[in-house]
PDB file of N, CA, C, O and CB in Angstrom:
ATOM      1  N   UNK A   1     -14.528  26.493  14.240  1.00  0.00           N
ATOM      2  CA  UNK A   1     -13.612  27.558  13.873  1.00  0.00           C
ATOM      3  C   UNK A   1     -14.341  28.611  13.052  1.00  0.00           C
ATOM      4  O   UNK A   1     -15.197  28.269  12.236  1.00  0.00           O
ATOM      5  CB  UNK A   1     -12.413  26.999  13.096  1.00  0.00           C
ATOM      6  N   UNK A   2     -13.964  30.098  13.285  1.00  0.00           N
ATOM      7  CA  UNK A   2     -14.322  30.791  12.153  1.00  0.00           C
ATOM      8  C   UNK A   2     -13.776  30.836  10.892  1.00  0.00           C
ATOM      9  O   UNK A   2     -12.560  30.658  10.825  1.00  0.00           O
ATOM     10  CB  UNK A   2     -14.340  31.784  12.422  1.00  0.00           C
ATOM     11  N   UNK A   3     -14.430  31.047   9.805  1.00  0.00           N
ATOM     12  CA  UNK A   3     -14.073  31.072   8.645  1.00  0.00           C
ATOM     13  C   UNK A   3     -12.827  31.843   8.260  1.00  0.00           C
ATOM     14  O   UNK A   3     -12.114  31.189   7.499  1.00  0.00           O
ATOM     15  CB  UNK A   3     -15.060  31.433   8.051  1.00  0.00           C
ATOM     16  N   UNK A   4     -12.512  32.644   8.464  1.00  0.00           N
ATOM     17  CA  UNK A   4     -10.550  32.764   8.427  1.00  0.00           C
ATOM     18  C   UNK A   4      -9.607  32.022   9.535  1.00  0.00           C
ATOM     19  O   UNK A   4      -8.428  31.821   9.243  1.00  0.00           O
ATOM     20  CB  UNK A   4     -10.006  34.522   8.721  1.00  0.00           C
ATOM     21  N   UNK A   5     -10.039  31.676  10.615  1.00  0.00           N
ATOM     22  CA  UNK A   5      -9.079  30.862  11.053  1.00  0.00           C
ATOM     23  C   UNK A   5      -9.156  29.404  10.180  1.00  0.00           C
ATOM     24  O   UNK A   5      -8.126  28.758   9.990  1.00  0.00           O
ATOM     25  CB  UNK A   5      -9.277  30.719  12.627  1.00  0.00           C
ATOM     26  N   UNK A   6     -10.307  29.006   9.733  1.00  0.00           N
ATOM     27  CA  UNK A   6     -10.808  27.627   9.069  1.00  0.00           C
ATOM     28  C   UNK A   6     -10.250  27.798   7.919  1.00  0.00           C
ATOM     29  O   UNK A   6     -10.378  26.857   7.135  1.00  0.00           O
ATOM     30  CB  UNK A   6     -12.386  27.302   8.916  1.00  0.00           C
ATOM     31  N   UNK A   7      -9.812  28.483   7.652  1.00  0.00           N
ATOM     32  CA  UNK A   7      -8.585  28.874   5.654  1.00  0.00           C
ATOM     33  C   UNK A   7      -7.291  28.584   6.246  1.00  0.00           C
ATOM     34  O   UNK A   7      -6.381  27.895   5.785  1.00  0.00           O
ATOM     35  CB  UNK A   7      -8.384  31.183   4.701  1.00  0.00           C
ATOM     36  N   UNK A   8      -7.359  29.261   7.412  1.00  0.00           N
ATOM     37  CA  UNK A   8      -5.458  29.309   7.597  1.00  0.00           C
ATOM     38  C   UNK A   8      -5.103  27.588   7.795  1.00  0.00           C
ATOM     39  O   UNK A   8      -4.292  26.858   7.226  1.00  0.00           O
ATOM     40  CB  UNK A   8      -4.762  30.448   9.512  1.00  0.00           C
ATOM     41  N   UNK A   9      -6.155  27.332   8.917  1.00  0.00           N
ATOM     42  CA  UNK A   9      -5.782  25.849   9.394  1.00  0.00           C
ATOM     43  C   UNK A   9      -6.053  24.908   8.004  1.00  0.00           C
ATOM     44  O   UNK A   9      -5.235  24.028   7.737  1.00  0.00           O
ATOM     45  CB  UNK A   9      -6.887  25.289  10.853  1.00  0.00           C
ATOM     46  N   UNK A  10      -6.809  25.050   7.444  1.00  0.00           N
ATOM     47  CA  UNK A  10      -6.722  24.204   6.139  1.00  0.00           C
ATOM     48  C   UNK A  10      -5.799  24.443   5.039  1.00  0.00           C
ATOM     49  O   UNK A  10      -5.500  23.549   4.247  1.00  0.00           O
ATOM     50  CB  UNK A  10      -7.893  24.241   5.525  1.00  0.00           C
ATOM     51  N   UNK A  11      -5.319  25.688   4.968  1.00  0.00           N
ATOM     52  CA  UNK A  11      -4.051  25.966   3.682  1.00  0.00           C
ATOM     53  C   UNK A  11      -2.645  25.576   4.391  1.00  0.00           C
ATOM     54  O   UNK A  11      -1.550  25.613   3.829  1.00  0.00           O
ATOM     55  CB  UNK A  11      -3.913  27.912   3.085  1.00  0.00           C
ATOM     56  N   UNK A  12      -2.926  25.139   5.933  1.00  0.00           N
ATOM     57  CA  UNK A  12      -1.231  24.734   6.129  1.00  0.00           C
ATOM     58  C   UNK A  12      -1.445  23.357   6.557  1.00  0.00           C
ATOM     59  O   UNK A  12      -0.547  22.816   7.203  1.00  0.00           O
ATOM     60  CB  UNK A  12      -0.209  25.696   7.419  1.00  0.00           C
ATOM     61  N   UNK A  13      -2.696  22.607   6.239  1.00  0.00           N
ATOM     62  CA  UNK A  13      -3.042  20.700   6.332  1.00  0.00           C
ATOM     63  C   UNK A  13      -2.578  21.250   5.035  1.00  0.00           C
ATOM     64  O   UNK A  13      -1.364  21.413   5.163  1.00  0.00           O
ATOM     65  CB  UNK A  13      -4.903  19.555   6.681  1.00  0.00           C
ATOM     66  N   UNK A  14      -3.110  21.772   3.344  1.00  0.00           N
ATOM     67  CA  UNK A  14      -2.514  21.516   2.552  1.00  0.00           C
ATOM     68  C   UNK A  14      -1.451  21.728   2.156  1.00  0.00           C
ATOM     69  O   UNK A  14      -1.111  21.325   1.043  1.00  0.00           O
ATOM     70  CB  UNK A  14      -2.908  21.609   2.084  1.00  0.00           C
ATOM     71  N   UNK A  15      -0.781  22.291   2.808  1.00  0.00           N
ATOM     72  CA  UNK A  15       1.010  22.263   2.272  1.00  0.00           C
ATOM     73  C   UNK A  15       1.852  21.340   3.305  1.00  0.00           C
ATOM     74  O   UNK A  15       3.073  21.208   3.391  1.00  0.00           O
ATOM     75  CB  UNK A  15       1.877  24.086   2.357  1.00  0.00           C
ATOM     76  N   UNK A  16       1.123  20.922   3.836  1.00  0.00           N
ATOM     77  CA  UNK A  16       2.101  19.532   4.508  1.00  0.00           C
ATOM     78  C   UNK A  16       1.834  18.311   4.045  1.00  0.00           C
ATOM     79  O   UNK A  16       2.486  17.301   4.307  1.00  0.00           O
ATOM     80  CB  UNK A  16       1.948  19.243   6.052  1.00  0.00           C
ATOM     81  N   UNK A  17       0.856  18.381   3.339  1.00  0.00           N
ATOM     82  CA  UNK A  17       0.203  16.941   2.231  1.00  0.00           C
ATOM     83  C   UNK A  17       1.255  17.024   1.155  1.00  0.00           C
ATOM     84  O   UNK A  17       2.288  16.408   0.894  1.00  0.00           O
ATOM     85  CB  UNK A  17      -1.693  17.165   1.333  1.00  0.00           C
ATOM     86  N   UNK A  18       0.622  17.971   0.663  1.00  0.00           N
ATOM     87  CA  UNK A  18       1.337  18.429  -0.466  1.00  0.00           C
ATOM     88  C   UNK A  18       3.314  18.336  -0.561  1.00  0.00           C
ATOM     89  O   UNK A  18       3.847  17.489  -1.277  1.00  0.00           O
ATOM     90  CB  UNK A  18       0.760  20.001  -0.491  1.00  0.00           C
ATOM     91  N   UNK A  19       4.024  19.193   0.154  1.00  0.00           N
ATOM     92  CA  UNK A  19       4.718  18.723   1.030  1.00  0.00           C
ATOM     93  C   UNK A  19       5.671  17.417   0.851  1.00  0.00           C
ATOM     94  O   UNK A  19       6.614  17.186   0.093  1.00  0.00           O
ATOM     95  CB  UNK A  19       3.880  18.602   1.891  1.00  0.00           C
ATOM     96  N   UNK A  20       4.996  16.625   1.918  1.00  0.00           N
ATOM     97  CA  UNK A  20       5.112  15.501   1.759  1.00  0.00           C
ATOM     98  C   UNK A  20       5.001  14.722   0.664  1.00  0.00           C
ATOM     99  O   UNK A  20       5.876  13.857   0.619  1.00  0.00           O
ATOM    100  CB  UNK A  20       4.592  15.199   2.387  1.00  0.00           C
ATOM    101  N   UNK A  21       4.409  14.719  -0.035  1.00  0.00           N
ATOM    102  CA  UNK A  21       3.952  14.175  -1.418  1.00  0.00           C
ATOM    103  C   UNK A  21       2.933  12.939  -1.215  1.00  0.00           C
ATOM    104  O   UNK A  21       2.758  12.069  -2.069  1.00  0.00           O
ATOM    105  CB  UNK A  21       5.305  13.658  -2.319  1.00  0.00           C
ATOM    106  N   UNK A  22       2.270  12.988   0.067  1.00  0.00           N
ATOM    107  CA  UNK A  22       0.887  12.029   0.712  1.00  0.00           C
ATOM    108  C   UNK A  22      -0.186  12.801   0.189  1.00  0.00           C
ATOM    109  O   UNK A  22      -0.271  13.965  -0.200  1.00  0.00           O
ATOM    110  CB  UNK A  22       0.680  11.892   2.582  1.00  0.00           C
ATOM    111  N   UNK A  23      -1.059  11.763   0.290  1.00  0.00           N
ATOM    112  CA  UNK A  23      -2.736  12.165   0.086  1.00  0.00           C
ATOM    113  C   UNK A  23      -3.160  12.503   1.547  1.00  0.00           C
ATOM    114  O   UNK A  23      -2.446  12.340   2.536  1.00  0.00           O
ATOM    115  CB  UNK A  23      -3.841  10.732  -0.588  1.00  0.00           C
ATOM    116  N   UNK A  24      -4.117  12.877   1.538  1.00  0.00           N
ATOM    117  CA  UNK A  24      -5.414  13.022   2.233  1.00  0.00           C
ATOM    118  C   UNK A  24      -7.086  13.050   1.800  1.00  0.00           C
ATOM    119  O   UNK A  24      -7.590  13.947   1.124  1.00  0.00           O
ATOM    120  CB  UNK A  24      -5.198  14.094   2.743  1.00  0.00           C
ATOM    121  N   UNK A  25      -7.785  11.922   2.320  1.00  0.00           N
ATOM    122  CA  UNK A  25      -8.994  11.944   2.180  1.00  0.00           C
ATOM    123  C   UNK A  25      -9.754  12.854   2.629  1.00  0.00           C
ATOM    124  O   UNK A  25     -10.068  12.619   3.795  1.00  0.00           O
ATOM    125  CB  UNK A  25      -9.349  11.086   2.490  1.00  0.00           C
ATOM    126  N   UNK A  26     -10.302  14.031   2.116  1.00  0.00           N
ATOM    127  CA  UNK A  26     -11.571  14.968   2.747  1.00  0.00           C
ATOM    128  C   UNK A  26     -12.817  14.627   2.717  1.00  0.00           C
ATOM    129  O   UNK A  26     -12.994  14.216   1.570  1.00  0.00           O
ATOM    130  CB  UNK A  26     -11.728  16.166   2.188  1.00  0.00           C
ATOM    131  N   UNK A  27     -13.900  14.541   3.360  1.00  0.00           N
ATOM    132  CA  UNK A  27     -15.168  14.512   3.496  1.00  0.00           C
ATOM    133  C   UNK A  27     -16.107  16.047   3.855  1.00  0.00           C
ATOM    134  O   UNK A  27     -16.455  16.253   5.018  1.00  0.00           O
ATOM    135  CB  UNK A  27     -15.253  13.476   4.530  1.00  0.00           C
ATOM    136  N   UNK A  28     -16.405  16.909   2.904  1.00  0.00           N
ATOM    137  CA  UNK A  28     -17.143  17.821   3.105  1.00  0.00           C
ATOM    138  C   UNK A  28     -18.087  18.260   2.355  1.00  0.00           C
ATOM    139  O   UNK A  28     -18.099  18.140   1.130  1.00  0.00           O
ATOM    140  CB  UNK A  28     -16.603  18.536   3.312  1.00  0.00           C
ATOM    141  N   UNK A  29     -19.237  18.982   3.255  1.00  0.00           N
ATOM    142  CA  UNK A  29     -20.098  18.927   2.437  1.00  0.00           C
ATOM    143  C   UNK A  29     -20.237  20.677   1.754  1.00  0.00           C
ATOM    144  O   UNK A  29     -21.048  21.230   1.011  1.00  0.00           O
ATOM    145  CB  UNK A  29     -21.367  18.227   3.224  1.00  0.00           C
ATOM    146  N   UNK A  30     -19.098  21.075   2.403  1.00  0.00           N
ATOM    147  CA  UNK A  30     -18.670  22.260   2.106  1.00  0.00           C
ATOM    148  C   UNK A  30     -18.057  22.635   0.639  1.00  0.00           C
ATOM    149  O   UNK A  30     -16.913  22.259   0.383  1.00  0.00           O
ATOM    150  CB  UNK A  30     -17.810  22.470   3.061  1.00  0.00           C
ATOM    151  N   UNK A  31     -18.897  23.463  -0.445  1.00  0.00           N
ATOM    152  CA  UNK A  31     -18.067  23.701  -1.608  1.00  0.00           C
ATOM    153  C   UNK A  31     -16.884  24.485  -1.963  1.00  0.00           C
ATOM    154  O   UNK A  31     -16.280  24.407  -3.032  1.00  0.00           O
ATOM    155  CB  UNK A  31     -18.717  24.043  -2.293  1.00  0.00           C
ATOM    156  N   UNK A  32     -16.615  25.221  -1.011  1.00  0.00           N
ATOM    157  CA  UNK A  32     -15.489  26.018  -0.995  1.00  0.00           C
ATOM    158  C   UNK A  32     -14.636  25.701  -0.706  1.00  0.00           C
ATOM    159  O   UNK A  32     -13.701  26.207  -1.326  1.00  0.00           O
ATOM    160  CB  UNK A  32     -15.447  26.824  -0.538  1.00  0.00           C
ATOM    161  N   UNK A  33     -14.243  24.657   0.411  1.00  0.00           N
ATOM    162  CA  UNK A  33     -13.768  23.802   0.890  1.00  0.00           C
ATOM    163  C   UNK A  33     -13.165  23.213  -0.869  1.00  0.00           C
ATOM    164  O   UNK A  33     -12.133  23.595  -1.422  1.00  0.00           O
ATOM    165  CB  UNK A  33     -14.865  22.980   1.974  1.00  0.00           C
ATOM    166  N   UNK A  34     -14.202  22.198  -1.429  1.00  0.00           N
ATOM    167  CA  UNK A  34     -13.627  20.933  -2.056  1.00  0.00           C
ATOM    168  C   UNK A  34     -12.943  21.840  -3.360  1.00  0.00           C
ATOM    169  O   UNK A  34     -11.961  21.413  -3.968  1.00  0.00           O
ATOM    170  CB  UNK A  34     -14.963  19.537  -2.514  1.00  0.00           C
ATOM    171  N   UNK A  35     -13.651  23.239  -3.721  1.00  0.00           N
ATOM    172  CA  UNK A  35     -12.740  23.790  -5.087  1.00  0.00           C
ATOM    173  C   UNK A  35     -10.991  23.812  -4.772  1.00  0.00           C
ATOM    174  O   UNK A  35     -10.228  23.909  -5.732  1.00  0.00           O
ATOM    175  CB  UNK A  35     -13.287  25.650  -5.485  1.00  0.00           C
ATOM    176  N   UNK A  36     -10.462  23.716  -3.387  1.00  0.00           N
ATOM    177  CA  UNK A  36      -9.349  23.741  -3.133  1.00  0.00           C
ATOM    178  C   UNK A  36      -8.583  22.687  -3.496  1.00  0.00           C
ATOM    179  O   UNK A  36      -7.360  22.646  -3.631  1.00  0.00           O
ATOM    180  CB  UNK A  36      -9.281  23.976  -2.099  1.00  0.00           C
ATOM    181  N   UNK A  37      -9.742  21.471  -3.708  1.00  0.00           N
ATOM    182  CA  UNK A  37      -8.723  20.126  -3.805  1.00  0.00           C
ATOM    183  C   UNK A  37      -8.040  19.900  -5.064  1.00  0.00           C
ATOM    184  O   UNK A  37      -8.210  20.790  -5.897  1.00  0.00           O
ATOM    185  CB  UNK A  37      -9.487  18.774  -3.581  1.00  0.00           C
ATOM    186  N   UNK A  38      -7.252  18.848  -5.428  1.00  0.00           N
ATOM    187  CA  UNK A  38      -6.619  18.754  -7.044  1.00  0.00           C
ATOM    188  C   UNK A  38      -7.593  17.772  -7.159  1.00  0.00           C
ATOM    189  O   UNK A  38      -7.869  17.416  -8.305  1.00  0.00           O
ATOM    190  CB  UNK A  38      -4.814  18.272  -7.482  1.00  0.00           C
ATOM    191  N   UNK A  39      -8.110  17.312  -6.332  1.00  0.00           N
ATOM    192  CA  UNK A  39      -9.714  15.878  -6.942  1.00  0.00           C
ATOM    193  C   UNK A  39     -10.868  15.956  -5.871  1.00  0.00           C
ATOM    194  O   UNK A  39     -10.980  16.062  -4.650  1.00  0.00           O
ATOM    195  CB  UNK A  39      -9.134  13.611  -6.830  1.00  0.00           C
ATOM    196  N   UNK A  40     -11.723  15.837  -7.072  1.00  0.00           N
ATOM    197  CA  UNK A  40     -12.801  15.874  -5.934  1.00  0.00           C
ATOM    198  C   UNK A  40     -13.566  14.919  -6.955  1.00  0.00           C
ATOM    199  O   UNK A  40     -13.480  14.871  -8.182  1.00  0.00           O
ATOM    200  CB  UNK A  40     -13.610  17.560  -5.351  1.00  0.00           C
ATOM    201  N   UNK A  41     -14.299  14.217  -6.117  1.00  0.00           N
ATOM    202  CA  UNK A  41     -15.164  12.904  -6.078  1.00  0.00           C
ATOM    203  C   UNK A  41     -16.174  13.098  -5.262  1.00  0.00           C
ATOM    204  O   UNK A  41     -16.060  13.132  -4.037  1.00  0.00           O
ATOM    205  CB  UNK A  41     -14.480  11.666  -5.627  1.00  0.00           C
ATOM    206  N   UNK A  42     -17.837  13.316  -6.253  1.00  0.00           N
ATOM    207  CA  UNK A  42     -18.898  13.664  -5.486  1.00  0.00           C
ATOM    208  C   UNK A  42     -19.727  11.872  -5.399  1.00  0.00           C
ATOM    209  O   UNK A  42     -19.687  10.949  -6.212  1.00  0.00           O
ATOM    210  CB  UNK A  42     -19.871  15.147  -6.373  1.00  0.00           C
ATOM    211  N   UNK A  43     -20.436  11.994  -3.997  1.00  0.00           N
ATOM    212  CA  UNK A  43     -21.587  10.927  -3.901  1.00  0.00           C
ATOM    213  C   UNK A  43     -22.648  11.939  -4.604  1.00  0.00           C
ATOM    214  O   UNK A  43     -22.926  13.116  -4.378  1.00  0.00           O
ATOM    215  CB  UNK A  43     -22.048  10.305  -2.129  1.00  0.00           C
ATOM    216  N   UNK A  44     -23.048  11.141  -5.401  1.00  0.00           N
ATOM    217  CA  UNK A  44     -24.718  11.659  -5.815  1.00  0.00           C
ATOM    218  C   UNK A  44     -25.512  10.159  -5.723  1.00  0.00           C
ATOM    219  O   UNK A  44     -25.035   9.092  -6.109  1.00  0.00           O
ATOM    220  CB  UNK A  44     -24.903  12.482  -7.798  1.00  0.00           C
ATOM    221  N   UNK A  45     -26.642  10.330  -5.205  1.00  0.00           N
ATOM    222  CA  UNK A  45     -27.701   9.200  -4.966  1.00  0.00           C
ATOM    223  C   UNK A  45     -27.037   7.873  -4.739  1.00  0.00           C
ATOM    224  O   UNK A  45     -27.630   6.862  -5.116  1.00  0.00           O
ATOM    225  CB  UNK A  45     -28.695   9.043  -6.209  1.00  0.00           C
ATOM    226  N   UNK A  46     -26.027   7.792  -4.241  1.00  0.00           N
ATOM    227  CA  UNK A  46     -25.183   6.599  -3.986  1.00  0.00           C
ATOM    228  C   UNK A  46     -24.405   5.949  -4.742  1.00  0.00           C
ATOM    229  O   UNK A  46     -23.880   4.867  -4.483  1.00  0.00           O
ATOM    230  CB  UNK A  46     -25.746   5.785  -3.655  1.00  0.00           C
ATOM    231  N   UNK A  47     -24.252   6.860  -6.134  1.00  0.00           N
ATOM    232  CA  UNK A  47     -23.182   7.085  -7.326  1.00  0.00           C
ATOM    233  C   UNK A  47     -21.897   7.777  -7.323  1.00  0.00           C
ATOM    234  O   UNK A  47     -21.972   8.913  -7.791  1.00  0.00           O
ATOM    235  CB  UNK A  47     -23.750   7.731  -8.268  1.00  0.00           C
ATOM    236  N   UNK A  48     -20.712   7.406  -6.918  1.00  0.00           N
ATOM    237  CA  UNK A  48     -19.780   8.078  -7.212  1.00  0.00           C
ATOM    238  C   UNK A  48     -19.408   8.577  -8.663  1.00  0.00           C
ATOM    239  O   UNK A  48     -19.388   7.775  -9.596  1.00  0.00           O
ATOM    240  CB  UNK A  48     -18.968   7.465  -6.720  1.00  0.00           C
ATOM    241  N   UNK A  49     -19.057  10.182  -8.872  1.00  0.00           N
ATOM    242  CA  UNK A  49     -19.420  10.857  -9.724  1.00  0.00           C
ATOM    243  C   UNK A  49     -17.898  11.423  -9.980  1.00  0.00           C
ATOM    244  O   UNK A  49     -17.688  12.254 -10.864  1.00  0.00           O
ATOM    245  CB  UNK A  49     -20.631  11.744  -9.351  1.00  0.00           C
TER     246      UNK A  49
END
């Protein structure tokens, strides 16, 4: 996806999480991406951080 369709489709996964009042697990290695989350949990050297 391009990067404004890749906002839209991800700001309306988060208001149906949200929403709902469910989680969702993200995996990215994208930072712009994870500043969106209410948690973010980094691997560093095989340390969760």
């Amino acid at each position: 996806l391009d990067e404004s369709t890749a906002d839209k489709v991800f700001a309306e996964f988060l208001n149906l999480v949200r929403g709902e009042g469910s989680a969702a697990l993200i995996a990215t290695h994208n930072e712009r991406l994870a500043e969106r989350m209410d948690r973010v949990v980094r691997l560093h050297d095989g340390v969760l951080e």
